[in-house]
Coordinates of C-alpha atoms in Angstrom, one line a residue:
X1454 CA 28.4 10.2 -19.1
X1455 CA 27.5 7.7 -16.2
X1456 CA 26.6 9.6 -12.7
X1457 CA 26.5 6.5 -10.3
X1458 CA 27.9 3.4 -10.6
X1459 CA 26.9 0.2 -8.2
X1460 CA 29.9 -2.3 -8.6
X1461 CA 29.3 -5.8 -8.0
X1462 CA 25.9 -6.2 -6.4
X1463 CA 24.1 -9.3 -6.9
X1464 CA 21.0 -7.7 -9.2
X1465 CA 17.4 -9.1 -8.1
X1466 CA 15.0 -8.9 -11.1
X1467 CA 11.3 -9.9 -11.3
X1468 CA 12.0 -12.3 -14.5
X1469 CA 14.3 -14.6 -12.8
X1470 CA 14.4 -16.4 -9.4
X1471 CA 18.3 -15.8 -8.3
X1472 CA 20.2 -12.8 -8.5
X1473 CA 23.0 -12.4 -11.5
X1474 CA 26.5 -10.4 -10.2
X1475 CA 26.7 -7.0 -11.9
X1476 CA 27.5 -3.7 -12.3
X1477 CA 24.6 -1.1 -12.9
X1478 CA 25.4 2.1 -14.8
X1479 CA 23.1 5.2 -14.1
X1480 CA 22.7 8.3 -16.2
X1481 CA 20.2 11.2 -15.7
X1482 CA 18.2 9.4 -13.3
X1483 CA 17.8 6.3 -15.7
X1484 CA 19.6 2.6 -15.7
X1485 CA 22.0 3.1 -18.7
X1486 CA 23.6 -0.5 -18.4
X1487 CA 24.0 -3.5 -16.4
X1488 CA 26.8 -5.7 -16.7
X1489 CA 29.8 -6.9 -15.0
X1490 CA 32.9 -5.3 -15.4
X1491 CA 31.7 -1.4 -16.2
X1492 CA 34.6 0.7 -16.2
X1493 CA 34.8 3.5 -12.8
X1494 CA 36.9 5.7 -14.6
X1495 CA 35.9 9.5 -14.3
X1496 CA 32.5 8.4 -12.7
X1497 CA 31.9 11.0 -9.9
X1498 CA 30.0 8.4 -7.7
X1499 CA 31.1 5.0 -7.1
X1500 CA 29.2 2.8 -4.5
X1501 CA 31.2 -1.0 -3.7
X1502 CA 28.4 -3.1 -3.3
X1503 CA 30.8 -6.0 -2.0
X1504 CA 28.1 -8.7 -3.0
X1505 CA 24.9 -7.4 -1.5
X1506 CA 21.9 -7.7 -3.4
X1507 CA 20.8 -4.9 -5.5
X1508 CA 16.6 -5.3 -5.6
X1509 CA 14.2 -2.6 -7.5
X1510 CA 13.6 -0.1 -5.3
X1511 CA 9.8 -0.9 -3.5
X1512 CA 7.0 0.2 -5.4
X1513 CA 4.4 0.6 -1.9
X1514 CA 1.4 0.7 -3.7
X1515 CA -0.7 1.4 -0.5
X1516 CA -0.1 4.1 2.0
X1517 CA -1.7 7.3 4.1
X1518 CA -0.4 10.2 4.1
X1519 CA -2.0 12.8 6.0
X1520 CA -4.6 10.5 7.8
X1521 CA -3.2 11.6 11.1
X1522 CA -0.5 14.1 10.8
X1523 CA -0.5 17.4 8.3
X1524 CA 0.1 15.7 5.1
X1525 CA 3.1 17.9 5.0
X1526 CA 4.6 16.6 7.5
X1527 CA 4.1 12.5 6.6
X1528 CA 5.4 13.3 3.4
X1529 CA 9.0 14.5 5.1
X1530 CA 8.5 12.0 7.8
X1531 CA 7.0 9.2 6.4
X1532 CA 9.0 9.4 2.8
X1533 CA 12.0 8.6 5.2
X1534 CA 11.0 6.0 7.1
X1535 CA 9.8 4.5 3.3
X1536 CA 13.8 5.0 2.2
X1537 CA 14.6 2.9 5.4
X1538 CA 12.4 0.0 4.2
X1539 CA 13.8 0.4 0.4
X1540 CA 10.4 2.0 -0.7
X1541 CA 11.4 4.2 -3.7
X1542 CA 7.7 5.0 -4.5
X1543 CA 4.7 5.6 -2.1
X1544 CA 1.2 5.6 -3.9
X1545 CA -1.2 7.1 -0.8
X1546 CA -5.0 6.7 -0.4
X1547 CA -6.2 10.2 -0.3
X1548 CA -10.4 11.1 0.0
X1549 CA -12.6 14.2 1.1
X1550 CA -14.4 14.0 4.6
X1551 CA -12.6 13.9 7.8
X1552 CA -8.9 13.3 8.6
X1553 CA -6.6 14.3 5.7
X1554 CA -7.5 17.7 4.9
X1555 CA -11.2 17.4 6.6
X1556 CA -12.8 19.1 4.1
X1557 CA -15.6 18.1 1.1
X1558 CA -16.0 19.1 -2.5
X1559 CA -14.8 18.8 -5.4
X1560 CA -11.1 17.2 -6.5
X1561 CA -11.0 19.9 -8.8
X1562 CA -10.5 22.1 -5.5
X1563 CA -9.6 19.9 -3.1
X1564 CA -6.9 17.7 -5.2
X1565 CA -4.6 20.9 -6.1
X1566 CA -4.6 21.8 -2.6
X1567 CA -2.9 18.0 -1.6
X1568 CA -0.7 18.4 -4.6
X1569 CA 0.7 21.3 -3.3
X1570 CA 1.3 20.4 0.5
X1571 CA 3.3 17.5 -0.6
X1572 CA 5.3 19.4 -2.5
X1573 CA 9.2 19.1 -2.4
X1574 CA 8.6 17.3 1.0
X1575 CA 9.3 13.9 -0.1
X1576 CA 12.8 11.8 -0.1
X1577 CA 10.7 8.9 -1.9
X1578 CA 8.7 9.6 -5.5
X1579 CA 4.9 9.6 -4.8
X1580 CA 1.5 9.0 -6.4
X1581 CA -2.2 9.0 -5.1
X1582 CA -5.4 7.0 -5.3
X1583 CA -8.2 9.1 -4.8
X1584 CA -12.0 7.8 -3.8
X1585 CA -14.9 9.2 -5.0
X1586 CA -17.3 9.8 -2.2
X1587 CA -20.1 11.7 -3.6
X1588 CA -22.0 11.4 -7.3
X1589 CA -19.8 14.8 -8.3
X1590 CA -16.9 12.9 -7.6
X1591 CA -17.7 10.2 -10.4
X1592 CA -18.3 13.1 -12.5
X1593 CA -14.7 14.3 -12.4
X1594 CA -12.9 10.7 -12.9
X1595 CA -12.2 11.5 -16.7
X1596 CA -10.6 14.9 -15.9
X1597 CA -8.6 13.4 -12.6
X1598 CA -7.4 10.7 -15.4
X1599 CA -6.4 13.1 -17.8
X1600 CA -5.7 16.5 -16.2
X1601 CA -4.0 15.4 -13.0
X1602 CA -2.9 11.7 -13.7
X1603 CA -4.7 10.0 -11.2
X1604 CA -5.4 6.5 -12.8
X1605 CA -7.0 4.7 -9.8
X1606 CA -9.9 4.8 -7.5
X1607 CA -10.9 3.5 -4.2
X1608 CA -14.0 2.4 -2.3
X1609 CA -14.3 2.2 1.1
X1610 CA -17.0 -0.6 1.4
X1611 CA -17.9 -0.5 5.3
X1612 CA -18.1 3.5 5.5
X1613 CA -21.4 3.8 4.5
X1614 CA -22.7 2.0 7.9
X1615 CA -19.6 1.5 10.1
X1616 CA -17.3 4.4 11.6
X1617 CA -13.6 4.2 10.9
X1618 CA -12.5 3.3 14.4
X1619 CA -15.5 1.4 15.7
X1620 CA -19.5 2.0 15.7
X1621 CA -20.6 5.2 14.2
X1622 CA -23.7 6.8 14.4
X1623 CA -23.5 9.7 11.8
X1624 CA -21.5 8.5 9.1
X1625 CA -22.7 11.0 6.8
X1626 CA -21.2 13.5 8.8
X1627 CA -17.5 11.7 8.9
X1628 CA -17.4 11.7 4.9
X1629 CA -19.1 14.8 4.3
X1630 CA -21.8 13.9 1.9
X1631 CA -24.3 16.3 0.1
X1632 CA -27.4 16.8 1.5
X1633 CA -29.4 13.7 0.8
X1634 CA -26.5 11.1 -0.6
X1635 CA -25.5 7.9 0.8
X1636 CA -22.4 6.0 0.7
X1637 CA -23.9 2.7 -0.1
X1638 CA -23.9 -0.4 -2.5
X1639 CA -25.9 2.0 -4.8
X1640 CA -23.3 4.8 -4.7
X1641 CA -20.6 1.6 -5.4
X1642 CA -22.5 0.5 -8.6
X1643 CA -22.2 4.1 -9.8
X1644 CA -18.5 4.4 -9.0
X1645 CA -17.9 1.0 -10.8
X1646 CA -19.7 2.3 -13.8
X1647 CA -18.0 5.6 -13.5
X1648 CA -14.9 4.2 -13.6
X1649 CA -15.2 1.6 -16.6
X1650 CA -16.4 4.4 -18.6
X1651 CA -13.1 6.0 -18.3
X1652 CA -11.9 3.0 -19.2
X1653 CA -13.6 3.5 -22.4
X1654 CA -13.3 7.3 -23.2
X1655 CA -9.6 6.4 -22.9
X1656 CA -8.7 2.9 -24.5
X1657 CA -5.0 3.5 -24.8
X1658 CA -4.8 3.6 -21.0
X1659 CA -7.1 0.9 -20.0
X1660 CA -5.1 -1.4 -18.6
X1661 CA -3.9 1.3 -16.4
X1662 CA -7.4 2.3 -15.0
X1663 CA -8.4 0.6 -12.1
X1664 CA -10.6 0.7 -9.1
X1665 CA -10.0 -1.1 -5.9
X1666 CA -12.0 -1.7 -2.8
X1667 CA -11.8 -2.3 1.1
X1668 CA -13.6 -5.7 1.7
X1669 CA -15.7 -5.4 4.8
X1670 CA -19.5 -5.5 5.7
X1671 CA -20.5 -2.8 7.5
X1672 CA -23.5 -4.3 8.9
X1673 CA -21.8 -7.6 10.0
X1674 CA -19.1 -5.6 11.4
X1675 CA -21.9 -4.2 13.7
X1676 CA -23.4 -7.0 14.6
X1677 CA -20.1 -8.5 16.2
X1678 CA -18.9 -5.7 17.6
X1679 CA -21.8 -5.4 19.7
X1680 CA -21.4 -9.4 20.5
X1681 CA -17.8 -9.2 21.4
X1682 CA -18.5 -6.3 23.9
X1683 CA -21.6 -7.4 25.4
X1684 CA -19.5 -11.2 25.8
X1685 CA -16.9 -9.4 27.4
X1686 CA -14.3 -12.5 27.5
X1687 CA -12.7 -11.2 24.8
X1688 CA -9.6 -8.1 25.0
X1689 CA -7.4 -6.8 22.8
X1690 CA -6.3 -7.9 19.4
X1691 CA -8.1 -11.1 20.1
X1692 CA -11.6 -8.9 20.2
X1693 CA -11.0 -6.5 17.4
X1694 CA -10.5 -9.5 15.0
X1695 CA -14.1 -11.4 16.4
X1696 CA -15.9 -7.8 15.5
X1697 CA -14.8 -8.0 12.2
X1698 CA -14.7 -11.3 11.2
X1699 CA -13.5 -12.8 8.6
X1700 CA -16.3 -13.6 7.1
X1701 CA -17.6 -10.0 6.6
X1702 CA -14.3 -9.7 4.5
X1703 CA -15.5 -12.6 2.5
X1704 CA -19.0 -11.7 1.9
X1705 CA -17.9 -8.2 0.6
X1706 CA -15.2 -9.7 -2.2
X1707 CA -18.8 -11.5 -3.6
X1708 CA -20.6 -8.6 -3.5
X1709 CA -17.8 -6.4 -4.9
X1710 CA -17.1 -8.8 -7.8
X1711 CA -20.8 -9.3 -8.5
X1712 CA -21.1 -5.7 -8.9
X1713 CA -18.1 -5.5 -11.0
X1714 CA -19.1 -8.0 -13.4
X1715 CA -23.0 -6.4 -13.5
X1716 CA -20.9 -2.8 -14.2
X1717 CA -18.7 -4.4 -16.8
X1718 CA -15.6 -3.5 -14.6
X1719 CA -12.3 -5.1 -16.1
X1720 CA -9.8 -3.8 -13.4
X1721 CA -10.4 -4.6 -9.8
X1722 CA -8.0 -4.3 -7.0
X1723 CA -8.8 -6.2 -3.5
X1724 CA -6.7 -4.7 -1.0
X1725 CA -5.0 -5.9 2.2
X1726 CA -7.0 -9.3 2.4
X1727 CA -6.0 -10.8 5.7
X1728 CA -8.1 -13.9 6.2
X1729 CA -7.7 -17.6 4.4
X1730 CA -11.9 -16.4 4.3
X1731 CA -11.2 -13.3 2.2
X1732 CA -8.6 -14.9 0.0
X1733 CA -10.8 -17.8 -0.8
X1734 CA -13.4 -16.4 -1.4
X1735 CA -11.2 -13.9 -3.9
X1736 CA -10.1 -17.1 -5.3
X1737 CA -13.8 -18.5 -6.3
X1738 CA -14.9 -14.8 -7.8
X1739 CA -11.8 -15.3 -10.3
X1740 CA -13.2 -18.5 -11.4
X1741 CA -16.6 -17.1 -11.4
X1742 CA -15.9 -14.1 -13.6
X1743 CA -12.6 -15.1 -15.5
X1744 CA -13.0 -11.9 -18.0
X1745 CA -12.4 -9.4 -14.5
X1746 CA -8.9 -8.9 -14.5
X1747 CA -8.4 -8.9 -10.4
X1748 CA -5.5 -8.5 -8.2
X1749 CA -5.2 -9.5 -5.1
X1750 CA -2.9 -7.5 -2.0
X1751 CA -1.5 -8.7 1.1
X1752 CA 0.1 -6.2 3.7
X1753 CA 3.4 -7.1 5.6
X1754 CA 1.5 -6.3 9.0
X1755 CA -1.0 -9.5 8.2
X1756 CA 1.8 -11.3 6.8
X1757 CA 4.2 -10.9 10.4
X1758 CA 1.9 -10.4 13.0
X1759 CA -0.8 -12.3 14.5
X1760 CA -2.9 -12.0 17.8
X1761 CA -0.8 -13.2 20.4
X1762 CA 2.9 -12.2 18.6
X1763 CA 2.0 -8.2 17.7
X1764 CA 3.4 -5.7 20.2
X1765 CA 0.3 -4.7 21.6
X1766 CA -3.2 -2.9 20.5
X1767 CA -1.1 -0.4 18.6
X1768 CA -1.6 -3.2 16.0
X1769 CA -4.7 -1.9 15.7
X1770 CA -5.6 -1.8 12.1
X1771 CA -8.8 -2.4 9.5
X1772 CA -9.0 -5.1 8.7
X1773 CA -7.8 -6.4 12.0
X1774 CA -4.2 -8.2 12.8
X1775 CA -5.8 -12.3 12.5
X1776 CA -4.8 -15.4 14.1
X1777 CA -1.8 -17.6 13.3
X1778 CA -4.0 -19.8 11.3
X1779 CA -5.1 -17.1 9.0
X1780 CA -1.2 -15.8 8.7
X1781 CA -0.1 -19.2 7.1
X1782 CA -3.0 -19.4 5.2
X1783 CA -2.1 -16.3 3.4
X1784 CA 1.6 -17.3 3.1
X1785 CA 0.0 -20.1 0.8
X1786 CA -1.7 -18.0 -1.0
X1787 CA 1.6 -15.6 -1.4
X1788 CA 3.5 -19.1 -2.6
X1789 CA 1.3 -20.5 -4.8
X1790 CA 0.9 -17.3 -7.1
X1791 CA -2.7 -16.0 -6.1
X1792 CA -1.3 -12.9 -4.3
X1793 CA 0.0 -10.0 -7.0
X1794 CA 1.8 -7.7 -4.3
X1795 CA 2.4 -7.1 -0.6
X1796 CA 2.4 -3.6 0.6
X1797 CA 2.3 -1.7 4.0
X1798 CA -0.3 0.6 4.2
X1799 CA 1.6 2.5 6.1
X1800 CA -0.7 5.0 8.1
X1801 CA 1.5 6.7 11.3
X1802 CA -0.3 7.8 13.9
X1803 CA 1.4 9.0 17.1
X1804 CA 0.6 7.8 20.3
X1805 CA -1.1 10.7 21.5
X1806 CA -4.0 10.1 18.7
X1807 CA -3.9 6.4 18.5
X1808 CA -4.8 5.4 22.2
X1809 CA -7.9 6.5 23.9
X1810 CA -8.7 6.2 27.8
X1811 CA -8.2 3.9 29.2
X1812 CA -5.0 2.8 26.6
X1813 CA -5.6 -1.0 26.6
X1814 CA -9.7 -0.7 25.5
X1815 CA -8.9 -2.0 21.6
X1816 CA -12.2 -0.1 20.6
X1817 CA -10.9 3.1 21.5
X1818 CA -7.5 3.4 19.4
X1819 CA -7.1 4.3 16.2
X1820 CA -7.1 2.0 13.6
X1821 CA -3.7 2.0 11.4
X1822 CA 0.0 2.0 11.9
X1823 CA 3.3 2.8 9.9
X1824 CA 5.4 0.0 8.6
X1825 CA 7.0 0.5 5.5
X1826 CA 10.3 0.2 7.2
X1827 CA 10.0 -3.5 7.7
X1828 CA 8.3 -3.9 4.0
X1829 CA 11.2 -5.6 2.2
X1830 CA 13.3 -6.5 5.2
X1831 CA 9.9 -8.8 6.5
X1832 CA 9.5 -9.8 3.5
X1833 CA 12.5 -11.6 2.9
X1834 CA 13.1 -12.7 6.2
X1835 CA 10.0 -14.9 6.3
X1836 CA 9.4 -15.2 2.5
X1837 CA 13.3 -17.1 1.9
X1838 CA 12.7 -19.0 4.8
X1839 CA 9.7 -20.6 3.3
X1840 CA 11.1 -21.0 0.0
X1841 CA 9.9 -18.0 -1.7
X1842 CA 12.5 -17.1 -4.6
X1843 CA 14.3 -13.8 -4.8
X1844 CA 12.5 -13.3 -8.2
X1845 CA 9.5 -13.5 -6.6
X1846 CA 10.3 -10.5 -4.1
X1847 CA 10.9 -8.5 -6.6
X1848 CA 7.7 -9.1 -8.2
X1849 CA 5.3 -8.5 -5.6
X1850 CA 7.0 -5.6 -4.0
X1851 CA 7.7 -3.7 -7.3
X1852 CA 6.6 -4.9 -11.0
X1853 CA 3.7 -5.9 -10.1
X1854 CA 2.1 -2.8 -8.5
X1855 CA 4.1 -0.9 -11.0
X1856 CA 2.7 -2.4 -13.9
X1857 CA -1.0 -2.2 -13.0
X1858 CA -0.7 1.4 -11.8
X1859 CA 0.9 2.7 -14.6
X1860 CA 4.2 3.4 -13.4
X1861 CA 6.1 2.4 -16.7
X1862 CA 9.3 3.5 -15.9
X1863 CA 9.7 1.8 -12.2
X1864 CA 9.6 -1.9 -11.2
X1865 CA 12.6 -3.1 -12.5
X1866 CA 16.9 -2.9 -12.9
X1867 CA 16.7 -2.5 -16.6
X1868 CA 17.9 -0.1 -19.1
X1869 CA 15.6 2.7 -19.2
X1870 CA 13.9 2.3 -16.5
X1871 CA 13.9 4.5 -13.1
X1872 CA 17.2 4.2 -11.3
X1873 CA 15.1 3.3 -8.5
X1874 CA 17.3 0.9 -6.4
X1875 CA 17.8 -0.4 -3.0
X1876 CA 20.9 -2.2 -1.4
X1877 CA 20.2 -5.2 1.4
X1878 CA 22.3 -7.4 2.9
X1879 CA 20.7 -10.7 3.2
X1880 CA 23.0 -11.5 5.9
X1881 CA 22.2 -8.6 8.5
X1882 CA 20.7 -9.4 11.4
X1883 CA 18.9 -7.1 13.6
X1884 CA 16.3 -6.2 16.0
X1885 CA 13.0 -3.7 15.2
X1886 CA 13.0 -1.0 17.6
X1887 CA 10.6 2.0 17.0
X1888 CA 12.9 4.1 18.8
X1889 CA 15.3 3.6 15.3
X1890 CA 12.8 4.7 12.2
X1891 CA 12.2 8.0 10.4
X1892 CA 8.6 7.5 11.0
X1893 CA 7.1 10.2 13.8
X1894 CA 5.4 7.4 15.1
X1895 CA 6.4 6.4 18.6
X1896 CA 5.8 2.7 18.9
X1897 CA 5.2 -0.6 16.1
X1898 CA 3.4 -3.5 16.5
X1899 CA 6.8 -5.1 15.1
X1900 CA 8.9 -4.0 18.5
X1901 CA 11.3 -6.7 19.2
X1902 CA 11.1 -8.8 16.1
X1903 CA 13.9 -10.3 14.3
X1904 CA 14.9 -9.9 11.2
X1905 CA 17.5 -11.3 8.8
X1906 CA 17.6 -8.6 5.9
X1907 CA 18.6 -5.4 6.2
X1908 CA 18.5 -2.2 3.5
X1909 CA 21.5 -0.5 3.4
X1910 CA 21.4 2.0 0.9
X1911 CA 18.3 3.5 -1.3
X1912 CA 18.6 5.6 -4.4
X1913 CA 15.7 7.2 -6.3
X1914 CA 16.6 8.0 -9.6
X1915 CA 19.8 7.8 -8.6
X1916 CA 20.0 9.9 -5.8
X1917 CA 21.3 8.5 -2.7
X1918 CA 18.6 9.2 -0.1
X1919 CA 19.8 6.3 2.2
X1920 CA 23.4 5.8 2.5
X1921 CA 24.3 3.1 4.8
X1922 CA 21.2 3.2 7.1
X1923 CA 21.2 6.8 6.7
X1924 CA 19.2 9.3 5.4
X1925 CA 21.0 11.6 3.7
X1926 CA 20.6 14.9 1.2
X1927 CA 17.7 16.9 0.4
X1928 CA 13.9 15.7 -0.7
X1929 CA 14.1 14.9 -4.2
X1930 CA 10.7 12.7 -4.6
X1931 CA 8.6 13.9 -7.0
X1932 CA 4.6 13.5 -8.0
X1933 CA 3.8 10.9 -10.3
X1934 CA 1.5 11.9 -12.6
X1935 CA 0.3 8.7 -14.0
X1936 CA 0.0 7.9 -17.0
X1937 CA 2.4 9.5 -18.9
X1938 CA 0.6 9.2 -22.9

């Protein structure tokens, strides 16, 4: 018997560039049809689209839970402010060392421990990455695979030399390494090789196994911040972006994919490239090593904001907010096809933790911000305006991150799959104000931006967590435990 029925909604799919009117039948969680005309007739929940477009709920592939706040508490908070962006499922970076739980060892301990915090806290479904920070952690990748689901790994390529925030001079302290290991291109090999041969212990899930890696240079990064602050003409944004320059993002895609390819690594993810440096440069490694099967992510943050248009050093994020220039330059690289998914890595972090004294010094903040509000609703707003099609949305904000992390029953408004679904009107127009999200976050680097798309109504498998702007009901997100078989 159908639970929920969406009448005439204009159904945005990742196979076709406009939306088809239709009705979608749900039953048990799952798309049971989608055609016009259903019947309404003893359904218990009927929802009158009147015409707004019915996308796949967002598939936000990169977040933080926990960096900042008790991961407890993100996952109530954040998980709504996700709902208010359309985000349906929230994959989260998670490591040892400081922030998050700020402890060491091993996942077998540490893992269960995140698992259970999380734990009917969430109004969105959830998975995590994990990153292998020490040479016990590549030890336990098969079991994480098989035992707790986790299909997908992380490196952090400027930890090793370069603090989180800024300059660090005891990084081995911040990620809590055994006595005697190093986080370095060495310890990267090893995770590479690690990684591709659980890859091979399990061949039916290959294609679901992947590692992916923050692109900067530590000792670039270094170099220029010590530049920029000794030059002293440069503040802000504006200064943040010259210590980590684009470059450095650049130099570590080659190094990444050459260590790849020397590993035998088929699956690499390059996250949150912001420069027309770091996507060309992702560009040229695909043509150098055609048999690595790499995708390439973009954040909304990099995508809205540059320099002079973010709301302040609360845009503070790694890598750093870039120029104008390097914001079109990546919306050509969205347009054309090189970019596989946008995301929001969405990391909240109050005010009282993300300035330092005094406020307006960029190198004392805290690097990250929440967004995945403005995920979809950005997304569209600047995306239609340059031409990108509604297909194409769909695509990089849900199938696309679903199908390479093994979420096989989200991404799409099909039978079978996750009624995962969220309602926008494509007519809406509105103003960001912090003061209006979920998030616990007091401030975005969005304040004051228009946008023309709003999400009105969110439903994960089928329940209605967002009802007209709303949250509404009880957590219902559950863990993912990826893959399934």
């Amino acid at each position: 018997m159908t639970d929920l029925l969406l009448k005439n909604v204009r159904v945005v799919t990742h196979d076709r560039n406009e939306p088809v009117m239709a009705d979608i039948a749900v039953t048990g969680g799952r798309v049971d049809r989608v055609a016009p005309g259903l019947p309404a007739e003893g359904v218990p929940e009927v929802i009158e689209g009147a015409g707004r477009l019915a996308f796949p709920g967002v598939v936000d592939a990169h977040q933080h839970w926990g960096i900042y706040n008790p991961l407890a508490e993100d996952a109530g908070s954040e998980s709504r402010a996700s709902a208010q962006g359309g985000v349906t499922t929230a994959l989260t970076y998670m490591r040892t060392g400081m922030y998050y739980l700020n402890r060491g060892g091993a996942y077998a301990d540490f893992f269960p421990e995140v698992l259970a915090r999380a734990e009917d806290r969430a109004y969105v479904d959830y998975g995590f990455h994990l990153a292998p920070m020490s040479s016990g952690h590549i030890g336990e990748l098969p079991d994480l695979v098989e035992r707790f689901g986790v299909p997908s790994f992380k490196i952090f390529m400027f930890y090793g030399g370069h603090g989180l925030h800024g300059r660090s001079a005891d990084q081995s302290a911040f990620l809590m390494l055994p006595e005697g290991e190093r986080y370095d291109y060495a310890h990267f090999e090893f995770v590479m090789r690690g990684v591709q041969a659980a890859r091979e212990r399990f061949p039916e899930l290959a294609s679901e196994i992947s590692l992916s890696l923050h692109c900067e240079t530590a000792e670039i990064m270094t170099a220029y911040t010590r530049l920029v602050e000794e030059a002293g003409d440069l503040s802000g944004l504006a200064a943040y972006s010259a210590s980590r320059p684009p470059h450095s993002e650049g130099l570590a895609v080659f190094i990444a994919s050459y260590l790849a390819h020397e590993t035998g690594l088929g699956n690499v993810n390059l996250l949150h490239l912001s420069s027309r440096k770091a996507l060309d440069a992702a560009v040229r490694m695909q043509r150098t090593f055609p048999h690595i099967d790499f995708r390439r992510e973009v954040t909304i943050g990099h995508l809205l904001a540059d320099i002079e248009t973010a709301s302040g050093i609360g845009a503070k994020v790694n890598p750093p907010i870039r120029s104008r220039e390097d914001v079109e330059a990546l919306w050509g690289y969205v347009l054309d096809g090189t970019v596989d998914w946008v995301v929001s890595d969405h990391a909240c972090c109050r005010e009282e933790l993300k300035f330092g004294a005094p406020a307006e010094d960029v190198f004392l903040a805290k690097a990250g911000f929440g967004g995945a509000e403005y995920l979809l609703p950005g997304l569209i707003t600047e995306g239609r305006r340059r031409g990108l099609s509604w297909g194409r949305i769909a695509a990089l904000t849900s199938w696309n991150p679903a199908r390479r992390y093994g979420l096989r029953t989200k991404g799409t408004i099909a039978p079978g799959f996750d009624a995962d679904i969220c309602l926008v009107d494509p007519d809406a127009t509105w103003t960001v104000r912090a003061a209006d999200s979920e998030s616990a976050q007091e401030y975005t680097p969005f304040e004051g931006f228009e946008l023309s798309a709003k999400v009105t109504d969110t439903f994960v498998r089928g329940h209605h967590v967002l009802d007209t702007g709303k949250i509404v009901g009880r957590p219902v997100g559950r863990y993912l435990r990826r893959p399934v078989g």
